[in-house]
Amino acid sequence: MLEPAPMNAVYSFAELQNWPAATMGETPAIRLGVFGDPVAHSKSPAMHNAALQACGIDARYCRLHIRAGELEAALRLLPEQDFIGANITIPHKAAALAAVDEADDYSRQSRAVNTVVVRDKTLVGFNTDGPGLVRAIRADFGADLRDLRVMLLGAGGGAGRAIAVQCVRENCERLVLVNRTFEKAKTLAEELAPFSRAARLEVLPIAQLLKTHLENTDLIINATSVGMNPDDPPLLPASLLSPHLMVYDTIYTTHRTPLLNAAEEAGARAANGLSMLLHQGALSFEIWFNRDAPIDAMREALLS
Ligand code: NAP
């Protein structure tokens, strides 16, 4: 008789192929998981297992270490192994879009899938990052993204693209795309321009950012990876920031990022990416189970 795997176990593709044997003795059965590489750090199992328990759903959620060459086959195993669905994280979100049978408009436009649901043996893809950010901004700042003039730092990355697409879909009053590699932000702006009705779309290299650019901004979003390490330099100095600003850092490390410290020093309101993580997870839960997510239990699990 096999010992049940510990809650923080990481399963491999080979184990997914032999799921009944790999998870023998697991109760409730593991029918959800997050695919990533690396994945050992993921907070999603804590958040989703708390949600499943709070709702009395007889299923569990695990980490799956899936390498790039294994993604499509791993997704195809989900119906066979009786999964409800899965989350997809770094570096697979773009490849997952190509692998699913259907995808919603937002995931196609953001070119990324972070949530898969098994419906009648087919794989349907969604991206909850942008809608999760909308809920996070409302929860942290009591403001609607659609009413804000947004400056997005890191418009060249995957998270930056998802957020930029969401801002355009919300018809944000103003959207300034800022990136270290200017060409990437420019290409994204050209692509989004035909969809941008109310939004005034501008592009700026990060090195040329001046205080005047921030006068017509309500919300700064950091979607770069700068700040993941506590020794990173602040992305923007406090001298550029003002008390009228809201500063949202998508990074959700336990340390306060240098950008959030700079925001606090400038008297601006600031929040980190934990709320985006929470709300994108809650939206995944809603997709899998077609019911509201137990947000308090999920938040508590993330904070413990
Ligand atoms: P990515 O695709 O690798 O993009 C990284 C971005 O950071 C690019 O725009 C890159 O600019 C920029 N960058 C990197 N180093 C820089 C530097 N030294 N100076 C200025 N810009 C720099 O990464 P990603 O997957 O989009 O993730 C980005 C961040 O979003 C991560 O910190 C992640 O934790 C966060 N995130 C949070 C959530 C959440 O739920 N809270 C969800 C998704 C992502 P170039 O284009 O010039 O390279």
Tab-separated table of C-alpha atoms and ligand atoms in Angstrom:
chain	number	residue	atom	x	y	z
A	1	MET	CA	0.000	0.000	0.000
A	2	LEU	CA	1.510	3.380	-1.056
A	3	GLU	CA	1.651	6.250	1.435
A	4	PRO	CA	-0.520	9.188	0.303
A	5	ALA	CA	1.699	11.902	-1.224
A	6	PRO	CA	2.233	14.966	1.001
A	7	MET	CA	0.134	18.066	0.189
A	8	ASN	CA	3.191	19.859	-1.248
A	9	ALA	CA	4.116	16.965	-3.589
A	10	VAL	CA	5.108	17.791	-7.158
A	11	TYR	CA	3.991	15.225	-9.735
A	12	SER	CA	5.743	14.591	-13.056
A	13	PHE	CA	4.436	14.007	-16.574
A	14	ALA	CA	5.295	10.297	-16.207
A	15	GLU	CA	3.138	10.174	-13.086
A	16	LEU	CA	0.279	11.933	-14.885
A	17	GLN	CA	0.473	9.207	-17.541
A	18	ASN	CA	0.009	6.591	-14.800
A	19	TRP	CA	-2.265	8.703	-12.598
A	20	PRO	CA	-4.283	5.969	-10.799
A	21	ALA	CA	-1.054	4.244	-9.719
A	22	ALA	CA	0.784	7.506	-8.916
A	23	THR	CA	-2.051	8.774	-6.725
A	24	MET	CA	-3.231	5.503	-5.227
A	25	GLY	CA	-4.477	6.103	-1.686
A	26	GLU	CA	-5.124	9.814	-2.272
A	27	THR	CA	-8.507	10.871	-0.914
A	28	PRO	CA	-10.179	12.953	-2.079
A	29	ALA	CA	-8.914	12.216	-5.599
A	30	ILE	CA	-6.642	14.812	-7.224
A	31	ARG	CA	-8.673	16.221	-10.123
A	32	LEU	CA	-7.120	19.694	-10.526
A	33	GLY	CA	-3.574	20.997	-10.717
A	34	VAL	CA	-1.156	23.636	-11.937
A	35	PHE	CA	1.212	22.868	-14.827
A	36	GLY	CA	4.492	24.776	-14.730
A	37	ASP	CA	8.280	24.642	-14.947
A	38	PRO	CA	9.370	25.509	-12.289
A	39	VAL	CA	6.250	24.892	-10.232
A	40	ALA	CA	7.431	23.936	-6.742
A	41	HIS	CA	6.985	27.541	-5.510
A	42	SER	CA	3.333	27.820	-6.639
A	43	LYS	CA	0.847	29.059	-4.042
A	44	SER	CA	-2.110	27.821	-6.097
A	45	PRO	CA	-2.510	24.440	-4.317
A	46	ALA	CA	-2.881	26.119	-0.919
A	47	MET	CA	-5.458	28.574	-2.290
A	48	HIS	CA	-7.480	26.019	-4.282
A	49	ASN	CA	-7.395	23.212	-1.716
A	50	ALA	CA	-8.760	25.684	0.833
A	51	ALA	CA	-11.522	26.615	-1.631
A	52	LEU	CA	-12.394	22.986	-2.371
A	53	GLN	CA	-12.548	22.210	1.334
A	54	ALA	CA	-14.610	25.317	2.160
A	55	CYS	CA	-17.168	24.322	-0.496
A	56	GLY	CA	-17.235	20.645	0.501
A	57	ILE	CA	-16.083	19.571	-2.987
A	58	ASP	CA	-14.658	16.082	-3.008
A	59	ALA	CA	-11.496	16.768	-5.028
A	60	ARG	CA	-7.948	18.028	-4.531
A	61	TYR	CA	-5.494	20.244	-6.421
A	62	CYS	CA	-1.748	19.552	-6.917
A	63	ARG	CA	1.433	20.819	-8.599
A	64	LEU	CA	2.566	19.158	-11.846
A	65	HIS	CA	6.091	19.717	-13.137
A	66	ILE	CA	5.499	19.694	-16.890
A	67	ARG	CA	8.342	20.511	-19.297
A	68	ALA	CA	7.860	22.389	-22.571
A	69	GLY	CA	7.920	19.283	-24.783
A	70	GLU	CA	5.338	17.580	-22.554
A	71	LEU	CA	2.654	20.273	-22.389
A	72	GLU	CA	0.327	19.233	-25.190
A	73	ALA	CA	0.379	15.551	-24.249
A	74	ALA	CA	-0.119	16.466	-20.577
A	75	LEU	CA	-3.181	18.557	-21.432
A	76	ARG	CA	-4.572	15.714	-23.568
A	77	LEU	CA	-4.329	13.422	-20.529
A	78	LEU	CA	-6.693	15.596	-18.458
A	79	PRO	CA	-9.989	14.066	-19.714
A	80	GLU	CA	-8.545	10.552	-19.631
A	81	GLN	CA	-7.377	10.957	-16.023
A	82	ASP	CA	-10.753	12.423	-14.944
A	83	PHE	CA	-9.474	15.951	-14.243
A	84	ILE	CA	-11.943	18.831	-13.869
A	85	GLY	CA	-9.348	21.219	-15.280
A	86	ALA	CA	-5.986	22.845	-14.639
A	87	ASN	CA	-4.132	26.092	-14.238
A	88	ILE	CA	-1.212	26.874	-16.536
A	89	THR	CA	1.747	28.957	-15.419
A	90	ILE	CA	5.271	29.938	-16.545
A	91	PRO	CA	6.397	29.161	-19.245
A	92	HIS	CA	3.381	27.437	-20.801
A	93	LYS	CA	0.592	30.043	-21.071
A	94	ALA	CA	1.171	30.816	-24.775
A	95	ALA	CA	1.680	27.173	-25.749
A	96	ALA	CA	-1.492	26.202	-23.875
A	97	LEU	CA	-3.502	28.510	-26.130
A	98	ALA	CA	-2.307	26.525	-29.149
A	99	ALA	CA	-3.028	23.202	-27.436
A	100	VAL	CA	-6.649	23.676	-26.296
A	101	ASP	CA	-9.680	22.856	-28.473
A	102	GLU	CA	-11.456	26.175	-27.816
A	103	ALA	CA	-10.449	29.455	-26.187
A	104	ASP	CA	-12.372	32.577	-25.216
A	105	ASP	CA	-11.809	35.947	-26.940
A	106	TYR	CA	-9.690	37.424	-24.176
A	107	SER	CA	-7.242	34.506	-24.039
A	108	ARG	CA	-6.868	34.640	-27.821
A	109	GLN	CA	-6.199	38.389	-27.737
A	110	SER	CA	-3.797	38.119	-24.811
A	111	ARG	CA	-2.247	35.041	-26.481
A	112	ALA	CA	-2.236	33.161	-23.219
A	113	VAL	CA	-4.302	30.558	-21.392
A	114	ASN	CA	-3.966	30.164	-17.622
A	115	THR	CA	-7.123	28.111	-16.981
A	116	VAL	CA	-8.309	24.967	-18.738
A	117	VAL	CA	-11.640	23.255	-18.098
A	118	VAL	CA	-12.551	19.804	-19.388
A	119	ARG	CA	-15.992	19.943	-21.022
A	120	ASP	CA	-17.373	16.811	-22.715
A	121	LYS	CA	-13.811	15.478	-23.089
A	122	THR	CA	-12.660	18.668	-24.863
A	123	LEU	CA	-10.286	21.299	-23.481
A	124	VAL	CA	-11.574	24.870	-23.199
A	125	GLY	CA	-9.073	27.637	-22.394
A	126	PHE	CA	-9.478	30.931	-20.549
A	127	ASN	CA	-7.157	33.599	-19.194
A	128	THR	CA	-8.211	34.994	-15.818
A	129	ASP	CA	-5.169	37.278	-15.299
A	130	GLY	CA	-6.751	40.442	-16.762
A	131	PRO	CA	-10.219	39.996	-15.203
A	132	GLY	CA	-8.437	39.077	-11.944
A	133	LEU	CA	-6.539	42.356	-12.070
A	134	VAL	CA	-9.802	44.281	-12.536
A	135	ARG	CA	-11.175	42.722	-9.343
A	136	ALA	CA	-7.869	43.309	-7.526
A	137	ILE	CA	-7.857	47.034	-8.367
A	138	ARG	CA	-11.442	47.310	-7.159
A	139	ALA	CA	-10.625	45.460	-3.923
A	140	ASP	CA	-7.371	47.310	-3.166
A	141	PHE	CA	-8.186	50.835	-4.334
A	142	GLY	CA	-12.005	50.912	-4.552
A	143	ALA	CA	-11.654	51.992	-8.192
A	144	ASP	CA	-12.737	50.588	-11.551
A	145	LEU	CA	-9.949	50.042	-14.068
A	146	ARG	CA	-12.192	51.444	-16.804
A	147	ASP	CA	-12.295	54.837	-15.057
A	148	LEU	CA	-8.529	55.149	-14.695
A	149	ARG	CA	-5.669	56.618	-16.679
A	150	VAL	CA	-3.173	53.760	-16.611
A	151	MET	CA	0.589	53.615	-17.061
A	152	LEU	CA	1.763	50.034	-17.591
A	153	LEU	CA	5.415	49.234	-16.925
A	154	GLY	CA	6.614	46.025	-18.602
A	155	ALA	CA	4.320	46.063	-21.619
A	156	GLY	CA	6.783	43.764	-23.433
A	157	GLY	CA	6.196	40.702	-21.237
A	158	GLY	CA	3.439	38.098	-21.009
A	159	ALA	CA	1.714	39.628	-17.964
A	160	GLY	CA	2.116	43.096	-19.500
A	161	ARG	CA	0.378	41.993	-22.677
A	162	ALA	CA	-2.526	40.435	-20.732
A	163	ILE	CA	-2.954	43.639	-18.710
A	164	ALA	CA	-2.699	45.918	-21.754
A	165	VAL	CA	-5.373	43.885	-23.562
A	166	GLN	CA	-7.606	44.079	-20.481
A	167	CYS	CA	-7.161	47.866	-20.271
A	168	VAL	CA	-8.176	48.218	-23.913
A	169	ARG	CA	-11.192	45.936	-23.394
A	170	GLU	CA	-12.185	48.110	-20.419
A	171	ASN	CA	-11.827	51.244	-22.561
A	172	CYS	CA	-9.543	52.846	-19.993
A	173	GLU	CA	-9.514	56.568	-20.452
A	174	ARG	CA	-5.773	56.575	-21.141
A	175	LEU	CA	-3.175	53.813	-21.505
A	176	VAL	CA	0.563	54.437	-21.646
A	177	LEU	CA	2.623	51.372	-22.513
A	178	VAL	CA	6.133	51.577	-21.087
A	179	ASN	CA	8.872	49.046	-21.691
A	180	ARG	CA	12.649	48.714	-21.495
A	181	THR	CA	12.712	47.365	-25.067
A	182	PHE	CA	10.726	50.118	-26.755
A	183	GLU	CA	10.021	48.164	-29.962
A	184	LYS	CA	8.001	45.536	-28.074
A	185	ALA	CA	5.679	48.136	-26.555
A	186	LYS	CA	5.373	49.887	-29.912
A	187	THR	CA	4.408	46.665	-31.684
A	188	LEU	CA	1.807	45.917	-28.999
A	189	ALA	CA	0.368	49.440	-29.276
A	190	GLU	CA	0.074	49.078	-33.070
A	191	GLU	CA	-1.708	45.792	-32.624
A	192	LEU	CA	-4.115	47.125	-29.991
A	193	ALA	CA	-4.840	50.469	-31.666
A	194	PRO	CA	-7.715	49.178	-33.869
A	195	PHE	CA	-9.504	47.854	-30.750
A	196	SER	CA	-8.825	50.920	-28.637
A	197	ARG	CA	-11.953	53.068	-28.839
A	198	ALA	CA	-12.005	55.401	-25.837
A	199	ALA	CA	-8.460	54.617	-24.710
A	200	ARG	CA	-5.755	57.054	-25.670
A	201	LEU	CA	-2.844	54.773	-26.385
A	202	GLU	CA	0.727	56.023	-25.995
A	203	VAL	CA	4.137	54.357	-25.897
A	204	LEU	CA	7.270	55.297	-23.967
A	205	PRO	CA	10.705	53.760	-23.364
A	206	ILE	CA	11.168	53.278	-19.620
A	207	ALA	CA	14.451	55.205	-19.601
A	208	GLN	CA	12.644	58.363	-20.808
A	209	LEU	CA	9.975	58.422	-18.125
A	210	LEU	CA	9.587	61.887	-16.585
A	211	LYS	CA	7.383	63.330	-13.846
A	212	THR	CA	5.316	65.169	-16.463
A	213	HIS	CA	4.300	61.807	-17.961
A	214	LEU	CA	2.820	60.871	-14.602
A	215	GLU	CA	0.704	63.979	-14.169
A	216	ASN	CA	-2.080	62.516	-16.320
A	217	THR	CA	-1.880	59.101	-14.706
A	218	ASP	CA	-4.067	57.651	-11.941
A	219	LEU	CA	-2.693	54.119	-11.755
A	220	ILE	CA	0.818	52.753	-12.341
A	221	ILE	CA	1.011	48.983	-12.811
A	222	ASN	CA	4.329	47.170	-12.616
A	223	ALA	CA	4.278	44.077	-14.820
A	224	THR	CA	8.068	43.803	-15.058
A	225	SER	CA	10.028	41.279	-13.028
A	226	VAL	CA	12.055	44.108	-11.430
A	227	GLY	CA	11.533	43.911	-7.673
A	228	MET	CA	11.281	40.118	-7.401
A	229	ASN	CA	14.659	40.325	-5.685
A	230	PRO	CA	14.620	42.689	-2.674
A	231	ASP	CA	18.015	44.058	-3.802
A	232	ASP	CA	16.652	45.157	-7.214
A	233	PRO	CA	16.864	48.918	-7.794
A	234	PRO	CA	13.479	50.726	-7.576
A	235	LEU	CA	11.860	50.712	-10.991
A	236	LEU	CA	10.869	54.343	-10.424
A	237	PRO	CA	12.368	56.646	-7.785
A	238	ALA	CA	10.077	58.211	-5.157
A	239	SER	CA	10.921	61.627	-6.658
A	240	LEU	CA	8.930	60.710	-9.809
A	241	LEU	CA	5.833	59.688	-7.842
A	242	SER	CA	3.110	61.849	-6.271
A	243	PRO	CA	0.438	61.368	-3.577
A	244	HIS	CA	-2.418	61.293	-6.139
A	245	LEU	CA	-1.147	58.018	-7.657
A	246	MET	CA	-2.220	54.449	-7.076
A	247	VAL	CA	0.695	52.033	-7.567
A	248	TYR	CA	-0.020	48.351	-8.182
A	249	ASP	CA	2.929	45.943	-8.277
A	250	THR	CA	1.953	42.571	-9.779
A	251	ILE	CA	4.866	40.987	-7.891
A	252	TYR	CA	3.595	39.135	-4.809
A	253	THR	CA	6.764	38.220	-2.942
A	254	THR	CA	6.658	38.384	0.861
A	255	HIS	CA	9.104	41.322	0.868
A	256	ARG	CA	7.843	44.780	-0.037
A	257	THR	CA	9.218	45.635	-3.480
A	258	PRO	CA	11.432	48.725	-3.949
A	259	LEU	CA	8.651	50.245	-6.110
A	260	LEU	CA	6.099	49.887	-3.306
A	261	ASN	CA	8.590	51.423	-0.874
A	262	ALA	CA	9.071	54.345	-3.280
A	263	ALA	CA	5.279	54.747	-3.574
A	264	GLU	CA	4.904	54.820	0.185
A	265	GLU	CA	7.722	57.370	0.486
A	266	ALA	CA	5.928	59.586	-2.047
A	267	GLY	CA	2.621	59.305	-0.169
A	268	ALA	CA	0.946	57.312	-2.967
A	269	ARG	CA	-1.448	54.423	-2.359
A	270	ALA	CA	0.200	51.065	-3.045
A	271	ALA	CA	-0.736	47.375	-3.276
A	272	ASN	CA	1.077	44.200	-4.267
A	273	GLY	CA	0.099	41.379	-6.634
A	274	LEU	CA	-1.329	39.020	-4.037
A	275	SER	CA	-4.842	40.299	-4.784
A	276	MET	CA	-4.369	39.609	-8.515
A	277	LEU	CA	-3.186	36.091	-7.693
A	278	LEU	CA	-6.222	35.618	-5.441
A	279	HIS	CA	-8.778	36.940	-7.910
A	280	GLN	CA	-7.368	35.155	-10.976
A	281	GLY	CA	-7.608	31.982	-8.865
A	282	ALA	CA	-11.170	32.773	-7.794
A	283	LEU	CA	-12.141	33.249	-11.443
A	284	SER	CA	-10.564	29.876	-12.352
A	285	PHE	CA	-12.624	28.279	-9.575
A	286	GLU	CA	-15.782	29.928	-10.948
A	287	ILE	CA	-15.012	28.545	-14.413
A	288	TRP	CA	-14.467	24.995	-13.114
A	289	PHE	CA	-17.474	24.872	-10.795
A	290	ASN	CA	-19.875	27.515	-12.146
A	291	ARG	CA	-20.339	28.973	-8.669
A	292	ASP	CA	-18.869	31.798	-6.583
A	293	ALA	CA	-15.439	31.157	-5.093
A	294	PRO	CA	-14.987	31.206	-1.296
A	295	ILE	CA	-12.743	34.248	-1.464
A	296	ASP	CA	-12.098	34.604	2.290
A	297	ALA	CA	-10.898	31.001	2.647
A	298	MET	CA	-8.663	31.432	-0.419
A	299	ARG	CA	-7.188	34.697	0.887
A	300	GLU	CA	-6.537	33.200	4.296
A	301	ALA	CA	-4.722	30.238	2.695
A	302	LEU	CA	-2.521	32.590	0.638
A	303	LEU	CA	-1.607	34.648	3.693
A	304	SER	CA	-0.850	31.725	6.011
B	1	NAP	P1	8.221	38.224	-18.864
B	1	NAP	O1	7.329	37.779	-19.965
B	1	NAP	O2	9.587	37.639	-18.750
B	1	NAP	O3	8.346	39.847	-18.980
B	1	NAP	C1	9.235	40.550	-18.192
B	1	NAP	C2	9.028	42.057	-18.381
B	1	NAP	O4	9.912	42.720	-17.462
B	1	NAP	C3	9.374	42.580	-19.783
B	1	NAP	O5	8.524	43.647	-20.105
B	1	NAP	C4	10.823	43.068	-19.578
B	1	NAP	O6	11.196	44.104	-20.485
B	1	NAP	C5	10.745	43.637	-18.198
B	1	NAP	N1	12.050	43.706	-17.547
B	1	NAP	C6	12.835	42.669	-17.161
B	1	NAP	N2	13.970	43.125	-16.607
B	1	NAP	C7	13.897	44.500	-16.641
B	1	NAP	C8	14.756	45.543	-16.198
B	1	NAP	N3	15.923	45.265	-15.612
B	1	NAP	N4	14.358	46.822	-16.372
B	1	NAP	C9	13.160	47.102	-16.949
B	1	NAP	N5	12.303	46.151	-17.394
B	1	NAP	C10	12.665	44.870	-17.237
B	1	NAP	O7	7.547	37.985	-17.441
B	1	NAP	P2	5.971	37.861	-17.085
B	1	NAP	O8	5.572	36.438	-17.110
B	1	NAP	O9	5.229	38.839	-17.909
B	1	NAP	O10	5.960	38.306	-15.537
B	1	NAP	C11	6.259	39.650	-15.177
B	1	NAP	C12	5.885	39.898	-13.734
B	1	NAP	O11	4.471	39.765	-13.551
B	1	NAP	C13	6.529	38.933	-12.741
B	1	NAP	O12	7.119	39.688	-11.719
B	1	NAP	C14	5.370	38.110	-12.185
B	1	NAP	O13	5.553	37.826	-10.790
B	1	NAP	C15	4.205	39.067	-12.349
B	1	NAP	N6	2.910	38.356	-12.476
B	1	NAP	C16	2.035	38.426	-11.430
B	1	NAP	C17	0.798	37.798	-11.507
B	1	NAP	C18	-0.157	37.864	-10.339
B	1	NAP	O14	-1.151	37.114	-10.321
B	1	NAP	N7	0.053	38.742	-9.387
B	1	NAP	C19	0.445	37.071	-12.663
B	1	NAP	C20	1.365	37.015	-13.727
B	1	NAP	C21	2.597	37.664	-13.617
B	1	NAP	P3	11.828	43.756	-21.940
B	1	NAP	O15	10.646	43.533	-22.832
B	1	NAP	O16	12.613	44.930	-22.260
B	1	NAP	O17	12.650	42.496	-21.755
